[in-house]
Coordinates of C-alpha atoms and ligand atoms in Angstrom, one line a residue:
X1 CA -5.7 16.8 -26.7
X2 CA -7.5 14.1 -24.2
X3 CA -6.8 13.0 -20.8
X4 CA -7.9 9.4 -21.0
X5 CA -8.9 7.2 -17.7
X6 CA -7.2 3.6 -17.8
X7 CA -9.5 1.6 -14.8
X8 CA -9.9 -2.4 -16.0
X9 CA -12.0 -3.3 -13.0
X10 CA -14.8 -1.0 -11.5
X11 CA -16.4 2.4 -12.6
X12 CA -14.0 4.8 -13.9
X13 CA -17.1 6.9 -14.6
X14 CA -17.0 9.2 -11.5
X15 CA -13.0 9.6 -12.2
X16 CA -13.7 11.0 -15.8
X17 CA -17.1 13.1 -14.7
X18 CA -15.2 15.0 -12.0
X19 CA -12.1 15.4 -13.8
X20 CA -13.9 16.9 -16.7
X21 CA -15.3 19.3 -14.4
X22 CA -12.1 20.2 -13.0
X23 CA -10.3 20.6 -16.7
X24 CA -13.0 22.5 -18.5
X25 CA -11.8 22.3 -22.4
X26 CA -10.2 19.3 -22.3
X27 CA -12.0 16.0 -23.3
X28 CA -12.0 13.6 -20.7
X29 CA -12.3 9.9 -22.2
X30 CA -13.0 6.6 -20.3
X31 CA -11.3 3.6 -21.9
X32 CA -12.1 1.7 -24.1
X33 CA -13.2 4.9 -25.4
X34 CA -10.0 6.5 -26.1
X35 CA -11.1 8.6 -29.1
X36 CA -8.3 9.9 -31.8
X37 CA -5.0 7.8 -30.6
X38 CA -3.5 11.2 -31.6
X39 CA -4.3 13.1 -29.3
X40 CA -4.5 10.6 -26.1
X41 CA -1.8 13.4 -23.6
X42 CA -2.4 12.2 -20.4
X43 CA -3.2 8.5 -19.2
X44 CA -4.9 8.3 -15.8
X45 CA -4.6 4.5 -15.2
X46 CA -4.9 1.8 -12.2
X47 CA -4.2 -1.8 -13.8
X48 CA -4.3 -0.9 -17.2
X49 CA -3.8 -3.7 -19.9
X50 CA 0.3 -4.4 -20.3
X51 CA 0.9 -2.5 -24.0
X52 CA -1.9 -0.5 -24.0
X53 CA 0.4 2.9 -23.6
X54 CA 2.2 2.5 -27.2
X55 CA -1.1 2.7 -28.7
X56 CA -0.7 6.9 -28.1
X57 CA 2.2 8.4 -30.0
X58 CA 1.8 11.6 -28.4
X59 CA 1.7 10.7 -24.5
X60 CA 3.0 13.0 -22.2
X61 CA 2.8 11.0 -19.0
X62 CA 1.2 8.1 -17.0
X63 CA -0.3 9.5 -13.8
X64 CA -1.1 6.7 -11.6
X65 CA -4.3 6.1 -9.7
X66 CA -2.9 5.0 -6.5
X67 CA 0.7 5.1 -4.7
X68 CA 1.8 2.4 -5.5
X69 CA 3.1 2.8 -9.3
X70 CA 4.2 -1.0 -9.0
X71 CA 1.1 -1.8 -11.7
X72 CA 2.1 0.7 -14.4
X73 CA 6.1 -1.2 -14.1
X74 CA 4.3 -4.6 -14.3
X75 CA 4.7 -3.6 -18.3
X76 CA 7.1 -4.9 -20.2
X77 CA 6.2 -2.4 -23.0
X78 CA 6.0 0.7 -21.9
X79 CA 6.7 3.4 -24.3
X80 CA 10.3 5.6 -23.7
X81 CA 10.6 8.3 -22.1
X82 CA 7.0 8.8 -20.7
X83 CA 7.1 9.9 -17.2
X84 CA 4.9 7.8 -14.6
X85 CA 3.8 10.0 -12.1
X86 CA 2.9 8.5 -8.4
X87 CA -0.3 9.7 -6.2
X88 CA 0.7 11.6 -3.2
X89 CA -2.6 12.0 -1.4
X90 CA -2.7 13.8 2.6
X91 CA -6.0 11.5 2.6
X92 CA -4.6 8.6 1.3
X93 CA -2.0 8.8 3.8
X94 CA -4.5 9.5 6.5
X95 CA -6.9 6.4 5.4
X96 CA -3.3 4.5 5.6
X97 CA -2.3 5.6 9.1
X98 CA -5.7 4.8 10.7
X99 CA -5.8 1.3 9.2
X100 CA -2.4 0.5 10.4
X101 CA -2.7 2.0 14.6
X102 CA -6.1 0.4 14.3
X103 CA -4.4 -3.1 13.7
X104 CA -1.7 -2.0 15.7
X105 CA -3.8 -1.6 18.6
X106 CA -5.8 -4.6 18.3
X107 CA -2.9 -7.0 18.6
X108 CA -0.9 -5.0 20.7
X109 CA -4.6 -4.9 23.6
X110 CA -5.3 -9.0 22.1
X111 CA -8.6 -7.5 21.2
X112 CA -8.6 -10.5 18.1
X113 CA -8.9 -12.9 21.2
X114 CA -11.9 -11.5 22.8
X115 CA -14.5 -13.3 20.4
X116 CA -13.6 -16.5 21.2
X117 CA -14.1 -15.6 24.7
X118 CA -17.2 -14.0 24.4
X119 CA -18.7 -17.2 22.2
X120 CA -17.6 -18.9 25.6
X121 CA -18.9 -16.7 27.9
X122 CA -15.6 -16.5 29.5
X123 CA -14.7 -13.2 31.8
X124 CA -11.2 -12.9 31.2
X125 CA -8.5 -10.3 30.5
X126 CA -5.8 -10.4 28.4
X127 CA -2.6 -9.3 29.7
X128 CA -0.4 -6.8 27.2
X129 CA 2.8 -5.3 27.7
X130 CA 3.0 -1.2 28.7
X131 CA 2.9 0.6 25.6
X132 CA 6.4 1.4 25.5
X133 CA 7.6 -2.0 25.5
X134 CA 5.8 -2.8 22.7
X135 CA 8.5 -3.3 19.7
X136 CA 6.7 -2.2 16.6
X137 CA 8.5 -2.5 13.2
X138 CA 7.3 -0.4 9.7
X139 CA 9.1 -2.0 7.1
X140 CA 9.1 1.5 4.4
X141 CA 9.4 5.2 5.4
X142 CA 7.8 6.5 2.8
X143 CA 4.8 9.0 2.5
X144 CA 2.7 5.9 4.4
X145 CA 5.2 4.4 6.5
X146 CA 6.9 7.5 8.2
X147 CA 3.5 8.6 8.5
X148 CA 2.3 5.7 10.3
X149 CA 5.7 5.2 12.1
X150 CA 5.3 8.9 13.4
X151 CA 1.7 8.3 14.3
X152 CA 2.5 5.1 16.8
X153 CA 5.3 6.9 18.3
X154 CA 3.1 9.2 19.1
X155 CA 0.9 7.2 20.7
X156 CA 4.4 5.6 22.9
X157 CA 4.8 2.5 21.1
X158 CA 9.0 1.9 20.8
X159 CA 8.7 2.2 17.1
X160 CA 11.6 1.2 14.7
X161 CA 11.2 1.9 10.6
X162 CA 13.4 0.1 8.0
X163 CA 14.0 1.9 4.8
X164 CA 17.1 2.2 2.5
X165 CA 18.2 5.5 3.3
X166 CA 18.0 6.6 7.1
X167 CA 14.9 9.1 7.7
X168 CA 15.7 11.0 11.8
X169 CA 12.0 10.9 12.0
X170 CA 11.3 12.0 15.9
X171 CA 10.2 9.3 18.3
X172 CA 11.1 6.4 15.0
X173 CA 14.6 4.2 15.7
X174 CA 16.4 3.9 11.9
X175 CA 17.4 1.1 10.6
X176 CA 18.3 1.5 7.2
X177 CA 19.9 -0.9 4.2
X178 CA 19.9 -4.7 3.9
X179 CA 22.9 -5.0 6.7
X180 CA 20.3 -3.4 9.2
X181 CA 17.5 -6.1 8.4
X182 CA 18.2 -8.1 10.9
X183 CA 18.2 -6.0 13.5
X184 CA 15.7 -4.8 13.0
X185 CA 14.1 -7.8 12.8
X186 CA 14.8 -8.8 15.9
X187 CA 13.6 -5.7 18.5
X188 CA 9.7 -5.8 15.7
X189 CA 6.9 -7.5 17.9
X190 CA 4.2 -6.1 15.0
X191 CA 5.9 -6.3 11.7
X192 CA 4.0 -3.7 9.6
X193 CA 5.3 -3.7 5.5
X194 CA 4.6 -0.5 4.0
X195 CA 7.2 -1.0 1.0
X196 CA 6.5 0.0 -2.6
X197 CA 6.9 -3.7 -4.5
X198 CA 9.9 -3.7 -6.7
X199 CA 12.5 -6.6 -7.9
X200 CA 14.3 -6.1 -4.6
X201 CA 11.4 -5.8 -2.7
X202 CA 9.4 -9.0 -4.1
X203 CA 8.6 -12.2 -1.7
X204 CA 10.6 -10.4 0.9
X205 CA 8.6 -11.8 4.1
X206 CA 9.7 -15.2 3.2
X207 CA 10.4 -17.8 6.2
X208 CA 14.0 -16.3 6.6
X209 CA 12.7 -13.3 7.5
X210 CA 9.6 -14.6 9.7
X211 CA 12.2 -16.6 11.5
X212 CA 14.2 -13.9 12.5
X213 CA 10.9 -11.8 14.5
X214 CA 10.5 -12.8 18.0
X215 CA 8.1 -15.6 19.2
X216 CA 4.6 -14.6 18.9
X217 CA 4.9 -11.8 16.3
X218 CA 2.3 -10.2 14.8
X219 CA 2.6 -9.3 11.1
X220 CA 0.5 -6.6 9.1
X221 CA 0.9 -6.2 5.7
X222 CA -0.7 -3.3 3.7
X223 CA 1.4 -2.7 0.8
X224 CA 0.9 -5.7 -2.0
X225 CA 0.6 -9.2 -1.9
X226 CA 3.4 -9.9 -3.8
X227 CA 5.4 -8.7 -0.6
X228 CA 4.6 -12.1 1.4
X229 CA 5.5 -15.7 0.4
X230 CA 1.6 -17.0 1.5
X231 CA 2.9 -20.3 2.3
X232 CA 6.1 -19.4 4.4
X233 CA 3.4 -17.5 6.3
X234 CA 0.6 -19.8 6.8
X235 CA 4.0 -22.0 8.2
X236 CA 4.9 -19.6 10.4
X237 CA 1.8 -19.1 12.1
X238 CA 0.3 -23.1 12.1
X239 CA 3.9 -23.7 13.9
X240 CA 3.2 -21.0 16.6
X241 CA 6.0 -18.7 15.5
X242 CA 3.9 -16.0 14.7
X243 CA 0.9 -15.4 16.5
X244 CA -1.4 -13.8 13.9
X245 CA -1.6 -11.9 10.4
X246 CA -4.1 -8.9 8.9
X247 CA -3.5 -9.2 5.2
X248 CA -5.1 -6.1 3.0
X249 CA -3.9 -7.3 0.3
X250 CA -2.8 -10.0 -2.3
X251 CA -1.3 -11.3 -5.2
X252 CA -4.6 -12.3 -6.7
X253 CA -7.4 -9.4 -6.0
X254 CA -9.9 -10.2 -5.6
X255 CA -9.1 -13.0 -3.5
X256 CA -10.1 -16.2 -4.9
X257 CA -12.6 -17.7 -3.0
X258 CA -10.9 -20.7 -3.2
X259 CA -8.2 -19.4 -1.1
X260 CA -6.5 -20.5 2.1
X261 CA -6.0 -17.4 4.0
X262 CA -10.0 -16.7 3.6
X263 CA -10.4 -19.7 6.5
X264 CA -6.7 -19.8 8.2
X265 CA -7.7 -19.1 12.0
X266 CA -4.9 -16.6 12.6
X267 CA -5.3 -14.8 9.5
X268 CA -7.5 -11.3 9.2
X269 CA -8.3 -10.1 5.9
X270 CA -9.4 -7.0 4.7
X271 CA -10.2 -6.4 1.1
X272 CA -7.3 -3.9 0.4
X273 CA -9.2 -1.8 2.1
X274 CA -6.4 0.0 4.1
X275 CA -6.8 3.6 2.3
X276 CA -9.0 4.7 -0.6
X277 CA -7.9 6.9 -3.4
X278 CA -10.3 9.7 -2.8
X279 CA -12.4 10.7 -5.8
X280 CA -12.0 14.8 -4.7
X281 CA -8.6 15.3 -3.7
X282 CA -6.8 12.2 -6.6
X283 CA -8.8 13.9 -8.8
X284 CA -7.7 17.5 -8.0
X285 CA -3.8 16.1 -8.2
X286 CA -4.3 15.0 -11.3
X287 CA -5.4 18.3 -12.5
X288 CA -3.0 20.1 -11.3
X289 CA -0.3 17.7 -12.6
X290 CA -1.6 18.1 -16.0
X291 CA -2.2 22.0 -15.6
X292 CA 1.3 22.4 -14.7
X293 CA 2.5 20.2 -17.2
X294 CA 1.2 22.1 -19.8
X295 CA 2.1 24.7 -18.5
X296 CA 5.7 23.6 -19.5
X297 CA 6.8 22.4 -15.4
X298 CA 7.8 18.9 -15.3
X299 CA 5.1 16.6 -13.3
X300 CA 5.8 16.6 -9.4
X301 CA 6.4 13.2 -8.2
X302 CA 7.5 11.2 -11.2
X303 CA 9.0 8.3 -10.5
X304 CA 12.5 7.3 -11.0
X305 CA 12.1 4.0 -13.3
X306 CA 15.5 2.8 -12.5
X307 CA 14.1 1.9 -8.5
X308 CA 10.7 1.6 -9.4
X309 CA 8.6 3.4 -6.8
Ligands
LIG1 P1 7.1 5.5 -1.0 O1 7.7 5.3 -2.3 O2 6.9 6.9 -0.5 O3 8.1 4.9 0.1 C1 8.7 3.7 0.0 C2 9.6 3.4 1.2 O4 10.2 2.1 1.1 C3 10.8 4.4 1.3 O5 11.1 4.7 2.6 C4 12.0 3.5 0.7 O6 13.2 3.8 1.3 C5 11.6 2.1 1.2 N1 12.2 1.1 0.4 C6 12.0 0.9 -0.9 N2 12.7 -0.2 -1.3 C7 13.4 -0.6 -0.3 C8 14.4 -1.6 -0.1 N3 14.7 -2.4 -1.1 N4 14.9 -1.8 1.2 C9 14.5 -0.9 2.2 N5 13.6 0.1 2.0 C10 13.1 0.2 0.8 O7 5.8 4.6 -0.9 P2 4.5 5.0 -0.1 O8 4.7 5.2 1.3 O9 3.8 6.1 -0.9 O10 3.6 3.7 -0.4 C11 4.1 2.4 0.0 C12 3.2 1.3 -0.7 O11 2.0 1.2 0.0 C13 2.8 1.6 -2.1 O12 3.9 1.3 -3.0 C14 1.6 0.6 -2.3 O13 2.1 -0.6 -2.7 C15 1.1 0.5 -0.9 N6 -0.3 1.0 -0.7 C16 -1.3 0.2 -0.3 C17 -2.5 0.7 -0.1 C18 -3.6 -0.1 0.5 O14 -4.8 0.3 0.5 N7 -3.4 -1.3 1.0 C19 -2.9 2.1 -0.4 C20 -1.7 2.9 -0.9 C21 -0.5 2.3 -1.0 P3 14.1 5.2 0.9 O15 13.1 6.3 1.0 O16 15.2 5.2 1.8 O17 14.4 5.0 -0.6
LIG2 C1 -2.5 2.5 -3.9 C2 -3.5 1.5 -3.5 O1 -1.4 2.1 -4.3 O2 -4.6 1.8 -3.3 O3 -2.8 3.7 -3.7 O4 -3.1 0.3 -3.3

């Protein structure tokens, strides 16, 4: 049997070295070096070319590098029956939740302003509103999301989450299903999106939903690209509607150079850079996932293909 390592862009050389360490036995293959076909048994993948998966007859299950599992879906021809099997990671979640009251904190203190001061010379404080007043919105209560959510209520911010299914997470106002979006909505002075991208999930901070934040939102999105309509944003904030944007990531990665949000004035990027899959503990998940697969246990934290995340 092989456990084979799916990664089309950057070094999936560390992933294989360290796994084989933690699988003694087993051979650990990179792609395109998948070896006998046959015995391919566990796919470790992040972007892997759409079809590639029917190539191995005997494939026990996807295990994605990353969260999001929206890049293994992205296949029309995945083979039947094949679980997919999402990343749960405490240190993903912790790289997420620092990213997110780090950008949190910046809008909410107008810390993005201060450069353009200091190029000035210009002594000047911005005002901001007491902690508690400030209406922050996290769009997904997921692993990230309710992690996040719980970590700015924490910190006193009136923090609301959206999800489909209401979470009672302390200190986090629910809002949950389509009927509660506006709301929602309408209280969310920093829109965070931490939503998995599905079909119901796709384009869904569009100019309808833009319109419906207060003046002078903030938006933060650090889930995918394919989340936010780029020109319904760029809109909303050359209008004055929104005041500013951190984008970690895109439809097109890396982002082309030739790119718009690159140079818009009110836009931040960062090059999804929110959270890391760590080399040590992914790798030690996947292991474990395998060992208890073959050990007859079904894998933890499949994914239910009918919702897609
Ligand atoms: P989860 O699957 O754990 O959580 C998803 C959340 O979104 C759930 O609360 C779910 O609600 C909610 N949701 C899904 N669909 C809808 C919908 N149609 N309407 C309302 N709520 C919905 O995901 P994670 O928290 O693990 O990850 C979220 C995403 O973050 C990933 O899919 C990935 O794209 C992105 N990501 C980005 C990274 C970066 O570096 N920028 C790093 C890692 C992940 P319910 O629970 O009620 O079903
Ligand atoms: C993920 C990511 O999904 O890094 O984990 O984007």
């Amino acid at each position: 049997m092989s456990v084979l390592i799916v990664v089309q862009h950057g070094s999936g050389g560390p992933w294989r070295d360290r796994l084989g360490e933690l699988l003694p036995g087993e051979s650990v293959r990179l792609w395109p070096d998948a070896g006998d076909p046959e015995a391919v048994e566990f796919c470790i993948s992040w972007r892997h070319p759409p079809g590639l998966f029917r190539d191995f007859p005997n494939l026990r299950a996807i295990l994605s590098i990353g969260a999001g599992v929206d890049h293994v879906f992205a296949d029309p021809d995945l083979p039947d029956g094949v679980p997919v099997v999402r990343l749960i990671d405490p240190r993903l979640k912790e790289d997420m939740t620092l990213h997110v009251v780090h950008r949190v904190i910046h809008y909410h203190r107008g810390y993005d302003r201060y450069p353009a001061f200091q190029a000035e010379a210009t002594w000047e404080r911005i005002a901001f509103p007491d902690t508690e007043k400030r209406r922050v919105g996290v769009m997904g209560l997921g692993e990230l999301g309710a992690a996040a959510a719980q970590a700015l209520a924490g910190l006193g911010f009136a923090v609301g989450g959206w999800s489909n299914a209401a979470k009672g997470l302390p200190g986090v106002e629910d809002f949950a299903g389509a009927a509660a979006l506006p709301a929602f909505l309408a209280r969310t002075d920093i829109l965070v999106c931490l939503l998995p991208l599905t079909p119901a999930t796709a384009d869904i901070v569009d100019a309808r939903l833009l319109a419906q934040l207060p003046e002078g939102a903030f938006v933060i999105n650090a889930a995918r690209g394919g989340h936010v309509v780029e020109a319904d944003l760029i809109a909303a904030l050359d209008s004055g509607r929104l005041a500013r944007a951190n984008l970690d990531v895109f439809r097109e990665e890396p982002l082309p150079a030739g790119s718009p949000l690159w140079r818009h004035p009110k836009i931040d990027v960062t090059p999804h850079a929110a959270a890391r899959v760590n080399l040590d503990t992914g790798c030690r998940i996947f292991a474990e996932t395998i060992a208890a697969m073959k050990r007859g246990e079904s894998p933890a934290n499949a994914v239910d293909p009918r919702r897609g995340y």
